[in-house]
mmCIF file of C-alpha atoms in Angstrom:
data_model
loop_
_atom_site.group_PDB
_atom_site.id
_atom_site.type_symbol
_atom_site.label_atom_id
_atom_site.label_comp_id
_atom_site.label_asym_id
_atom_site.label_seq_id
_atom_site.Cartn_x
_atom_site.Cartn_y
_atom_site.Cartn_z
ATOM 1 C CA MET A 1 79.137 77.710 98.296
ATOM 2 C CA ALA A 2 81.464 80.684 97.803
ATOM 3 C CA LYS A 3 85.098 79.953 97.136
ATOM 4 C CA ALA A 4 87.343 80.754 100.099
ATOM 5 C CA PRO A 5 89.706 83.662 99.363
ATOM 6 C CA ALA A 6 93.336 82.578 99.203
ATOM 7 C CA LEU A 7 95.769 83.605 101.899
ATOM 8 C CA LEU A 8 97.443 86.914 101.177
ATOM 9 C CA ARG A 9 100.970 86.725 99.823
ATOM 10 C CA SER A 10 101.348 90.501 99.762
ATOM 11 C CA LEU A 11 99.235 93.488 100.674
ATOM 12 C CA SER A 12 98.024 95.320 97.581
ATOM 13 C CA LEU A 13 95.546 98.133 97.074
ATOM 14 C CA ARG A 14 93.436 96.223 94.574
ATOM 15 C CA GLY A 15 90.152 98.039 94.089
ATOM 16 C CA LEU A 16 91.612 101.291 95.486
ATOM 17 C CA SER A 17 93.507 104.228 94.026
ATOM 18 C CA ALA A 18 95.677 106.756 95.850
ATOM 19 C CA THR A 19 95.439 110.476 95.199
ATOM 20 C CA HIS A 20 97.316 113.627 96.252
ATOM 21 C CA ALA A 21 98.214 113.867 99.934
ATOM 22 C CA GLN A 22 97.241 116.376 102.578
ATOM 23 C CA VAL A 23 100.061 117.556 104.835
ATOM 24 C CA PHE A 24 99.964 119.048 108.320
ATOM 25 C CA ALA A 25 103.321 119.564 110.077
ATOM 26 C CA GLY A 26 104.925 116.078 110.286
ATOM 27 C CA VAL A 27 101.770 114.178 109.298
ATOM 28 C CA ARG A 28 100.879 113.199 105.737
ATOM 29 C CA LEU A 29 97.607 111.478 104.877
ATOM 30 C CA VAL A 30 97.195 109.910 101.435
ATOM 31 C CA PRO A 31 93.502 109.278 100.633
ATOM 32 C CA LEU A 32 92.570 105.918 99.112
ATOM 33 C CA LEU A 33 89.499 106.020 96.848
ATOM 34 C CA ARG A 34 87.147 103.329 95.554
ATOM 35 C CA ASP A 35 85.623 103.796 92.131
ATOM 36 C CA ALA A 36 82.753 101.370 92.756
ATOM 37 C CA PRO A 37 82.186 100.509 96.446
ATOM 38 C CA ARG A 38 79.770 97.677 97.151
ATOM 39 C CA ASP A 39 77.230 97.415 99.945
ATOM 40 C CA ASP A 40 77.502 93.730 100.907
ATOM 41 C CA LEU A 41 80.114 94.289 103.635
ATOM 42 C CA ARG A 42 79.892 97.212 106.044
ATOM 43 C CA ILE A 43 81.989 98.214 109.028
ATOM 44 C CA ALA A 44 80.899 100.307 112.008
ATOM 45 C CA GLY A 45 82.490 101.333 115.279
ATOM 46 C CA ARG A 46 81.459 100.353 118.773
ATOM 47 C CA LYS A 47 82.735 102.416 121.698
ATOM 48 C CA HIS A 48 83.784 100.598 124.868
ATOM 49 C CA GLU A 49 82.628 101.903 128.208
ATOM 50 C CA ASP A 50 85.968 100.927 129.796
ATOM 51 C CA ALA A 51 88.964 101.057 127.471
ATOM 52 C CA TRP A 52 91.271 98.844 129.542
ATOM 53 C CA SER A 53 90.359 95.322 128.513
ATOM 54 C CA ILE A 54 91.121 91.710 129.302
ATOM 55 C CA VAL A 55 90.385 89.447 126.351
ATOM 56 C CA ASN A 56 89.850 85.741 126.985
ATOM 57 C CA LEU A 57 91.677 83.943 124.153
ATOM 58 C CA GLY A 58 90.779 80.444 125.290
ATOM 59 C CA ASP A 59 93.177 77.693 126.381
ATOM 60 C CA GLY A 60 93.767 79.591 129.620
ATOM 61 C CA ARG A 61 95.389 82.548 127.827
ATOM 62 C CA ALA A 62 94.426 86.209 128.100
ATOM 63 C CA TYR A 63 95.413 89.429 126.328
ATOM 64 C CA CYS A 64 95.451 92.689 128.300
ATOM 65 C CA SER A 65 95.570 96.087 126.624
ATOM 66 C CA TYR A 66 93.970 99.466 126.068
ATOM 67 C CA VAL A 67 91.064 98.745 123.682
ATOM 68 C CA PRO A 68 88.943 101.901 123.304
ATOM 69 C CA HIS A 69 86.672 100.596 120.562
ATOM 70 C CA ALA A 70 85.743 97.597 118.482
ATOM 71 C CA LEU A 71 84.684 97.253 114.863
ATOM 72 C CA VAL A 72 81.461 95.452 114.001
ATOM 73 C CA ILE A 73 81.418 93.891 110.545
ATOM 74 C CA GLY A 74 78.180 92.964 108.823
ATOM 75 C CA TRP A 75 77.935 91.124 105.514
ATOM 76 C CA THR A 76 75.611 89.298 103.162
ATOM 77 C CA GLU A 77 76.519 86.180 101.225
ATOM 78 C CA ASP A 78 74.459 86.882 98.097
ATOM 79 C CA GLY A 79 75.782 90.352 97.297
ATOM 80 C CA SER A 80 72.730 92.190 98.579
ATOM 81 C CA PRO A 81 73.254 95.360 100.631
ATOM 82 C CA VAL A 82 73.745 95.147 104.381
ATOM 83 C CA ALA A 83 70.642 96.555 106.075
ATOM 84 C CA SER A 84 70.582 100.266 106.906
ATOM 85 C CA TYR A 85 73.981 100.864 105.277
ATOM 86 C CA GLY A 86 75.740 99.754 108.423
ATOM 87 C CA ALA A 87 73.901 102.136 110.752
ATOM 88 C CA ALA A 88 72.448 99.248 112.720
ATOM 89 C CA LEU A 89 75.775 97.523 113.217
ATOM 90 C CA ALA A 90 77.165 99.556 116.076
ATOM 91 C CA GLY A 91 74.412 98.823 118.575
ATOM 92 C CA PRO A 92 74.572 99.959 122.181
ATOM 93 C CA GLU A 93 77.787 100.581 124.047
ATOM 94 C CA VAL A 94 79.368 97.487 125.546
ATOM 95 C CA ARG A 95 78.509 97.451 129.233
ATOM 96 C CA ASN A 96 81.085 96.355 131.765
ATOM 97 C CA PRO A 97 79.541 93.822 134.182
ATOM 98 C CA LEU A 98 82.077 94.842 136.847
ATOM 99 C CA SER A 99 81.282 98.573 136.727
ATOM 100 C CA LYS A 100 78.865 98.381 139.639
ATOM 101 C CA TRP A 101 81.808 97.231 141.801
ATOM 102 C CA GLY A 102 84.014 100.087 140.563
ATOM 103 C CA CYS A 103 86.209 97.947 138.295
ATOM 104 C CA GLY A 104 87.331 99.916 135.237
ATOM 105 C CA VAL A 105 88.360 96.911 133.137
ATOM 106 C CA GLN A 106 86.332 95.539 130.228
ATOM 107 C CA LEU A 107 86.005 91.751 129.955
ATOM 108 C CA LEU A 108 85.848 90.484 126.360
ATOM 109 C CA HIS A 109 85.869 87.097 124.644
ATOM 110 C CA ARG A 110 88.076 86.462 121.603
ATOM 111 C CA MET A 111 89.694 88.968 119.274
ATOM 112 C CA ALA A 112 87.119 88.233 116.582
ATOM 113 C CA ARG A 113 83.759 86.899 117.689
ATOM 114 C CA ARG A 114 80.583 86.218 115.755
ATOM 115 C CA GLU A 115 77.505 87.866 117.211
ATOM 116 C CA ALA A 116 74.445 85.728 116.551
ATOM 117 C CA ARG A 117 71.162 87.496 117.220
ATOM 118 C CA GLY A 118 68.311 85.379 115.882
ATOM 119 C CA GLU A 119 67.367 83.715 112.601
ATOM 120 C CA ASP A 120 67.523 86.804 110.378
ATOM 121 C CA PRO A 121 70.700 86.567 108.225
ATOM 122 C CA ALA A 122 71.273 90.286 108.802
ATOM 123 C CA GLU A 123 71.488 89.510 112.520
ATOM 124 C CA ARG A 124 73.548 86.324 112.187
ATOM 125 C CA ASN A 125 76.156 87.725 109.796
ATOM 126 C CA ARG A 126 77.839 90.023 112.270
ATOM 127 C CA LEU A 127 81.409 89.850 113.558
ATOM 128 C CA ARG A 128 82.926 91.883 116.379
ATOM 129 C CA LEU A 129 86.637 92.602 115.825
ATOM 130 C CA LEU A 130 89.203 94.295 118.063
ATOM 131 C CA PRO A 131 91.162 96.299 115.464
ATOM 132 C CA LEU A 132 94.968 95.999 115.501
ATOM 133 C CA HIS A 133 94.788 93.865 118.640
ATOM 134 C CA LEU A 134 94.027 90.833 116.455
ATOM 135 C CA ALA A 135 97.345 91.420 114.679
ATOM 136 C CA MET A 136 99.287 92.255 117.843
ATOM 137 C CA GLU A 137 98.018 89.176 119.680
ATOM 138 C CA GLY A 138 99.271 87.013 116.823
ATOM 139 C CA PHE A 139 102.655 88.755 116.991
ATOM 140 C CA LEU A 140 102.937 88.250 120.756
ATOM 141 C CA ALA A 141 101.982 84.588 120.402
ATOM 142 C CA LEU A 142 104.919 83.832 118.084
ATOM 143 C CA HIS A 143 106.973 81.031 119.670
ATOM 144 C CA PHE A 144 105.083 81.712 122.903
ATOM 145 C CA ASN A 145 105.079 78.156 124.226
ATOM 146 C CA ALA A 146 107.736 76.584 126.430
ATOM 147 C CA PRO A 147 110.699 74.688 124.878
ATOM 148 C CA GLU A 148 109.698 71.160 123.929
ATOM 149 C CA ILE A 149 112.920 69.843 125.449
ATOM 150 C CA ALA A 150 113.640 70.639 129.119
ATOM 151 C CA TRP A 151 117.110 72.053 128.538
ATOM 152 C CA SER A 152 119.002 72.457 131.805
ATOM 153 C CA GLU A 153 119.886 76.104 130.981
ATOM 154 C CA TYR A 154 116.266 77.243 131.172
ATOM 155 C CA SER A 155 114.403 78.301 134.292
ATOM 156 C CA ARG A 156 111.544 76.276 135.737
ATOM 157 C CA ARG A 157 109.260 79.119 134.774
ATOM 158 C CA ALA A 158 110.363 78.908 131.129
ATOM 159 C CA ILE A 159 109.837 75.144 131.034
ATOM 160 C CA SER A 160 106.361 75.336 132.557
ATOM 161 C CA ARG A 161 105.036 78.640 131.197
ATOM 162 C CA GLY A 162 107.132 79.640 128.198
ATOM 163 C CA LEU A 163 106.998 83.369 127.438
ATOM 164 C CA ASP A 164 103.989 83.986 129.691
ATOM 165 C CA PRO A 165 103.693 86.928 130.067
ATOM 166 C CA ARG A 166 104.877 88.469 126.776
ATOM 167 C CA THR A 167 104.601 92.256 126.593
ATOM 168 C CA GLU A 168 105.263 95.114 124.189
ATOM 169 C CA MET A 169 104.886 98.878 124.602
ATOM 170 C CA SER A 170 103.243 101.223 122.099
ATOM 171 C CA LEU A 171 102.072 104.837 121.905
ATOM 172 C CA SER A 172 98.548 106.180 121.741
ATOM 173 C CA GLY A 173 97.854 108.216 118.632
ATOM 174 C CA ARG A 174 97.301 111.206 120.896
ATOM 175 C CA ALA A 175 101.001 111.143 121.786
ATOM 176 C CA ILE A 176 102.049 111.814 118.176
ATOM 177 C CA PRO A 177 102.389 115.560 117.554
ATOM 178 C CA SER A 178 99.928 117.041 115.019
ATOM 179 C CA LEU A 179 98.066 113.776 114.362
ATOM 180 C CA GLU A 180 94.876 114.808 116.140
ATOM 181 C CA ASP A 181 94.870 118.211 114.444
ATOM 182 C CA ALA A 182 95.517 116.619 111.053
ATOM 183 C CA LEU A 183 92.600 114.219 111.438
ATOM 184 C CA ARG A 184 90.369 117.118 112.446
ATOM 185 C CA VAL A 185 91.188 119.548 109.640
ATOM 186 C CA PHE A 186 91.875 117.310 106.641
ATOM 187 C CA GLU A 187 89.227 117.012 103.970
ATOM 188 C CA ILE A 188 87.610 113.609 103.439
ATOM 189 C CA HIS A 189 87.324 113.012 99.687
ATOM 190 C CA GLU A 190 84.286 111.750 97.847
ATOM 191 C CA GLY A 191 84.678 107.992 97.511
ATOM 192 C CA GLN A 192 87.428 107.823 100.149
ATOM 193 C CA CYS A 193 87.590 104.402 101.777
ATOM 194 C CA GLY A 194 91.032 104.469 103.329
ATOM 195 C CA VAL A 195 94.278 106.263 103.985
ATOM 196 C CA LEU A 196 98.041 105.816 104.029
ATOM 197 C CA LEU A 197 99.274 107.527 107.193
ATOM 198 C CA PHE A 198 102.852 108.829 107.168
ATOM 199 C CA VAL A 199 104.521 110.401 110.213
ATOM 200 C CA GLY A 200 107.843 112.141 109.645
ATOM 201 C CA GLU A 201 107.978 110.440 106.195
ATOM 202 C CA LEU A 202 107.670 106.979 107.783
ATOM 203 C CA LEU A 203 104.676 104.798 106.912
ATOM 204 C CA ALA A 204 102.856 104.518 110.223
ATOM 205 C CA SER A 205 99.698 102.717 109.156
ATOM 206 C CA VAL A 206 97.431 101.635 106.320
ATOM 207 C CA PHE A 207 93.715 101.866 107.083
ATOM 208 C CA VAL A 208 91.056 100.639 104.631
ATOM 209 C CA VAL A 209 87.328 99.982 104.965
ATOM 210 C CA SER A 210 84.728 98.810 102.491
ATOM 211 C CA HIS A 211 82.476 101.854 102.023
ATOM 212 C CA PRO A 212 82.943 105.664 101.985
ATOM 213 C CA ASP A 213 80.217 106.186 104.597
ATOM 214 C CA ASP A 214 82.011 103.792 106.933
ATOM 215 C CA TYR A 215 85.329 105.565 106.434
ATOM 216 C CA ARG A 216 83.759 108.939 107.191
ATOM 217 C CA ALA A 217 82.417 107.546 110.472
ATOM 218 C CA LEU A 218 85.704 105.855 111.422
ATOM 219 C CA HIS A 219 88.230 108.459 110.214
ATOM 220 C CA ARG A 220 88.794 109.945 113.667
ATOM 221 C CA THR A 221 89.338 106.515 115.269
ATOM 222 C CA LEU A 222 92.898 106.625 113.906
ATOM 223 C CA ILE A 223 93.745 108.761 116.942
ATOM 224 C CA GLU A 224 92.671 105.856 119.180
ATOM 225 C CA ASP A 225 94.994 103.355 117.484
ATOM 226 C CA PHE A 226 98.416 102.488 118.890
ATOM 227 C CA TYR A 227 101.714 103.196 117.155
ATOM 228 C CA GLU A 228 105.360 102.255 117.587
ATOM 229 C CA GLN A 229 107.525 104.631 119.569
ATOM 230 C CA THR A 230 109.971 105.621 116.800
ATOM 231 C CA LEU A 231 107.162 107.644 115.224
ATOM 232 C CA LEU A 232 107.214 110.063 118.149
ATOM 233 C CA TYR A 233 110.859 110.862 117.435
ATOM 234 C CA ALA A 234 110.162 111.064 113.685
ATOM 235 C CA ALA A 235 107.303 113.507 114.214
ATOM 236 C CA ARG A 236 109.432 115.733 116.433
ATOM 237 C CA HIS A 237 112.776 115.676 114.662
ATOM 238 C CA ASN A 238 112.324 114.801 110.990
ATOM 239 C CA GLY A 239 110.784 118.170 110.189
ATOM 240 C CA ASP A 240 107.533 118.912 108.423
ATOM 241 C CA SER A 241 106.370 116.579 105.677
ATOM 242 C CA GLN A 242 106.689 118.139 102.255
ATOM 243 C CA ALA A 243 103.639 118.564 100.053
ATOM 244 C CA LEU A 244 104.141 117.609 96.410
ATOM 245 C CA GLU A 245 103.953 120.483 93.956
ATOM 246 C CA HIS A 246 102.951 120.116 90.331
ATOM 247 C CA THR A 247 103.474 122.719 87.608
ATOM 248 C CA PHE A 248 101.067 122.794 84.684
ATOM 249 C CA ASP A 249 102.081 123.773 81.163
ATOM 250 C CA ALA A 250 99.792 126.706 80.387
ATOM 251 C CA ALA A 251 100.383 126.245 76.660
ATOM 252 C CA ARG A 252 98.665 122.836 76.777
ATOM 253 C CA ILE A 253 95.604 124.015 78.652
ATOM 254 C CA GLY A 254 93.044 125.784 76.511
ATOM 255 C CA SER A 255 89.791 124.843 78.234
ATOM 256 C CA LEU A 256 88.277 123.644 81.482
ATOM 257 C CA ASP A 257 88.307 120.104 80.097
ATOM 258 C CA ASP A 258 92.059 120.369 79.472
ATOM 259 C CA LEU A 259 92.578 121.661 83.017
ATOM 260 C CA ARG A 260 90.420 118.881 84.460
ATOM 261 C CA ALA A 261 92.387 116.235 82.552
ATOM 262 C CA ALA A 262 95.729 117.724 83.623
ATOM 263 C CA LEU A 263 94.601 117.816 87.238
ATOM 264 C CA GLY A 264 93.523 114.172 87.027
ATOM 265 C CA ARG A 265 96.931 113.178 85.671
ATOM 266 C CA ALA A 266 98.692 115.143 88.410
ATOM 267 C CA ARG A 267 96.624 113.452 91.106
ATOM 268 C CA ALA A 268 97.288 110.003 89.627
ATOM 269 C CA GLU A 269 101.033 110.693 89.464
ATOM 270 C CA ALA A 270 101.072 111.936 93.057
ATOM 271 C CA GLY A 271 99.109 108.892 94.244
ATOM 272 C CA ALA A 272 101.496 106.521 92.476
ATOM 273 C CA LEU A 273 104.464 108.254 94.102
ATOM 274 C CA HIS A 274 102.913 107.915 97.568
ATOM 275 C CA VAL A 275 102.250 104.215 96.968
ATOM 276 C CA ASP A 276 105.899 103.806 95.952
ATOM 277 C CA THR A 277 106.877 105.465 99.246
ATOM 278 C CA ALA A 278 104.912 102.733 101.044
ATOM 279 C CA ALA A 279 106.816 99.937 99.281
ATOM 280 C CA GLY A 280 108.192 98.809 102.647
ATOM 281 C CA LEU A 281 104.777 97.192 103.092
ATOM 282 C CA LEU A 282 102.708 97.330 99.904
ATOM 283 C CA GLY A 283 103.668 94.586 97.476
ATOM 284 C CA ARG A 284 106.174 93.047 99.876
ATOM 285 C CA PRO A 285 105.861 89.311 100.687
ATOM 286 C CA ILE A 286 103.903 88.603 103.867
ATOM 287 C CA ALA A 287 102.987 85.524 105.897
ATOM 288 C CA ALA A 288 99.223 85.404 106.483
ATOM 289 C CA GLU A 289 96.938 83.334 108.701
ATOM 290 C CA ARG A 290 93.190 82.936 108.185
ATOM 291 C CA VAL A 291 91.296 83.821 111.365
ATOM 292 C CA TYR A 292 87.673 83.738 110.213
ATOM 293 C CA ARG A 293 85.678 83.056 107.081
ATOM 294 C CA ALA A 294 82.514 85.065 106.455
ATOM 295 C CA GLY A 295 80.792 83.878 103.280
ATOM 296 C CA PRO A 296 82.806 85.264 100.337
ATOM 297 C CA PHE A 297 85.119 87.147 102.708
ATOM 298 C CA SER A 298 88.164 86.047 104.680
ATOM 299 C CA LEU A 299 89.562 87.747 107.786
ATOM 300 C CA GLN A 300 93.335 87.283 107.932
ATOM 301 C CA ARG A 301 96.213 88.581 109.990
ATOM 302 C CA PHE A 302 99.698 88.888 108.577
ATOM 303 C CA MET A 303 103.310 89.896 109.139
ATOM 304 C CA THR A 304 106.119 90.884 106.815
ATOM 305 C CA GLU A 305 109.373 88.956 106.961
ATOM 306 C CA LEU A 306 111.346 90.368 109.886
ATOM 307 C CA ASP A 307 114.269 92.090 108.203
ATOM 308 C CA PRO A 308 116.174 94.680 110.312
ATOM 309 C CA ALA A 309 117.244 96.475 107.133
ATOM 310 C CA LEU A 310 113.623 97.129 106.057
ATOM 311 C CA ASP A 311 110.405 98.485 107.503
ATOM 312 C CA ASN A 312 108.434 95.709 109.167
ATOM 313 C CA HIS A 313 104.691 95.599 109.713
ATOM 314 C CA ILE A 314 101.941 93.437 111.142
ATOM 315 C CA GLY A 315 98.286 93.812 110.299
ATOM 316 C CA GLU A 316 94.901 92.354 109.560
ATOM 317 C CA ALA A 317 92.759 92.349 106.445
ATOM 318 C CA ILE A 318 89.417 91.247 105.044
ATOM 319 C CA VAL A 319 89.708 90.027 101.472
ATOM 320 C CA ARG A 320 86.920 89.318 99.004
ATOM 321 C CA GLU A 321 87.060 86.059 97.057
ATOM 322 C CA ASP A 322 88.190 87.963 93.940
ATOM 323 C CA GLY A 323 91.140 89.398 95.882
ATOM 324 C CA ALA A 324 89.729 92.899 96.490
ATOM 325 C CA LEU A 325 90.804 94.431 99.794
ATOM 326 C CA GLU A 326 87.710 95.322 101.864
ATOM 327 C CA TYR A 327 89.388 96.092 105.197
ATOM 328 C CA ALA A 328 92.950 96.549 106.399
ATOM 329 C CA LYS A 329 94.695 98.010 109.404
ATOM 330 C CA THR A 330 98.438 97.791 109.916
ATOM 331 C CA TYR A 331 101.018 98.523 112.623
ATOM 332 C CA ARG A 332 104.636 99.464 112.023
ATOM 333 C CA LEU A 333 106.972 97.412 114.231
ATOM 334 C CA ALA A 334 109.719 99.184 116.158
ATOM 335 C CA ALA A 335 113.336 98.080 115.760
ATOM 336 C CA GLY A 336 113.336 96.604 119.278
ATOM 337 C CA GLN A 337 110.197 94.608 118.555
ATOM 338 C CA VAL A 338 111.817 93.208 115.425
ATOM 339 C CA ARG A 339 114.998 92.279 117.323
ATOM 340 C CA ARG A 340 113.057 90.439 120.018
ATOM 341 C CA ALA A 341 110.887 88.579 117.520
ATOM 342 C CA ARG A 342 113.896 87.565 115.405
ATOM 343 C CA LEU A 343 115.699 86.296 118.505
ATOM 344 C CA LEU A 344 112.701 84.153 119.420
ATOM 345 C CA GLN A 345 112.503 82.891 115.836
ATOM 346 C CA GLN A 346 116.148 81.793 115.962
ATOM 347 C CA LEU A 347 115.717 80.062 119.323
ATOM 348 C CA ALA A 348 112.603 78.225 118.138
ATOM 349 C CA ALA A 349 114.227 77.277 114.805
ATOM 350 C CA HIS A 350 117.050 75.570 116.705
ATOM 351 C CA GLY A 351 114.885 73.798 119.258
ATOM 352 C CA TRP A 352 115.776 76.352 121.963
ATOM 353 C CA ASN A 353 119.271 74.867 122.061
ATOM 354 C CA LEU A 354 121.575 77.692 123.141
ATOM 355 C CA ASP A 355 124.740 76.288 121.567
ATOM 356 C CA ALA A 356 123.076 75.654 118.191
ATOM 357 C CA THR A 357 121.412 79.088 118.211
ATOM 358 C CA ALA A 358 124.694 80.811 119.121
ATOM 359 C CA ALA A 359 126.452 79.030 116.265
ATOM 360 C CA ALA A 360 123.745 80.110 113.807
ATOM 361 C CA LEU A 361 124.064 83.712 114.993
ATOM 362 C CA ARG A 362 127.887 83.524 114.878
ATOM 363 C CA THR A 363 128.268 84.416 118.513
ATOM 364 C CA THR A 364 129.218 82.669 121.725
ATOM 365 C CA ARG A 365 126.841 80.943 124.105
ATOM 366 C CA ASP A 366 127.534 83.497 126.845
ATOM 367 C CA GLN A 367 126.987 86.416 124.480
ATOM 368 C CA LEU A 368 123.699 84.879 123.362
ATOM 369 C CA ILE A 369 122.569 84.578 126.979
ATOM 370 C CA ARG A 370 123.499 88.224 127.564
ATOM 371 C CA ARG A 371 121.523 89.161 124.469
ATOM 372 C CA ILE A 372 118.500 87.187 125.667
ATOM 373 C CA ASP A 373 118.679 89.034 128.965
ATOM 374 C CA GLY A 374 119.165 92.393 127.248
ATOM 375 C CA GLU A 375 116.008 91.902 125.197
ATOM 376 C CA GLY A 376 113.958 91.349 128.345
ATOM 377 C CA PHE A 377 113.855 87.555 128.278
ATOM 378 C CA GLY A 378 116.298 86.926 131.115
ATOM 379 C CA TYR A 379 113.554 85.177 133.074
ATOM 380 C CA LEU A 380 113.809 82.292 130.592
ATOM 381 C CA ILE A 381 117.331 81.403 131.723
ATOM 382 C CA ALA A 382 118.084 79.606 134.974
ATOM 383 C CA GLU A 383 119.427 82.102 137.505
ATOM 384 C CA HIS A 384 122.813 80.425 138.044
ATOM 385 C CA VAL A 385 123.372 80.100 134.283
ATOM 386 C CA LEU A 386 122.445 83.731 133.680
ATOM 387 C CA LYS A 387 124.681 85.066 136.453
ATOM 388 C CA ALA A 388 127.657 83.024 135.274
ATOM 389 C CA ALA A 389 127.240 84.155 131.655
ATOM 390 C CA LEU A 390 126.878 87.812 132.617
ATOM 391 C CA LYS A 391 129.985 87.576 134.792
ATOM 392 C CA ARG A 392 132.056 86.016 132.020
ATOM 393 C CA THR A 393 130.980 88.610 129.433
ATOM 394 C CA LYS A 394 131.597 91.767 131.467
#
């Protein structure tokens, strides 16, 4: 039996190399290349008939969002190629059973669900994944449950339902200026299996798949992903991204081989610089959770430590047992999302005791209650407690 890949401690580009970027207005795409892609894990897209979706998570919980497409992952456990190079993975469009009644909402089960279709291993080894939503659902579920102690300061709703519902707002990729045009006009390199996406010099996303053919088919799906709202401001006001320029020493180039070698060095240097620019995520410690094991592969979701002074990201990845990254998709958290998550972390760490949490944050109880309300969690506090605290802190 294959050894289970270890949980990620950081996100690295093992098995991939970055090269020179392509720049269009405020968008910079850094291609990620594989020298030797393998065929035993393939990823294909599946379009949804109705993009608005309700996902049954089990335990009476549901996740509602705009989910325009899924990814279907096929694999083999003995290293043999996946049949038809992934072409058979996508299958027919998902049909909405409520369409005949005019309901434009897709009903789905689980963020990652195995699709068993007979005895053939090629049919059994198939996993349907809702990209990015797997990571976002894990983020929203942080400290989601009600306080274990029925503190008198909390509302009945908080005691019985916790954070239900918990919501966050994001932007469609189509809202980011120049992104759609950039995806349309940029060249896809030979061997390209991923990309670092920068908007206004901010790392917006890392996207990696296992095979160049799969990346070519999924390249344009980046426009269907969701992004944090700061990127809209960055794209509009940070100016155009700057392309790197490299000057060659003509005295050291006497043949086409010399020019080819110099160009290779320049591309490697540019790729290394772009990876350094993404240090807010790449190589930084992360907390990971295994969601599914597929033979020698492990599907995990992860989050960086929530530090307001740094860039913070959530994401999901498929890792081979030797540590090679076969799939990744990440989401940059907005400052407000980080503040809310950190506040919930502090409350949970102190047993949802307001006095203890206020002391840890070096603030007063009333100021903490005002902060809870300001971050959109005022419904957790009993109405009379909230009104009194707001009155005292005017």
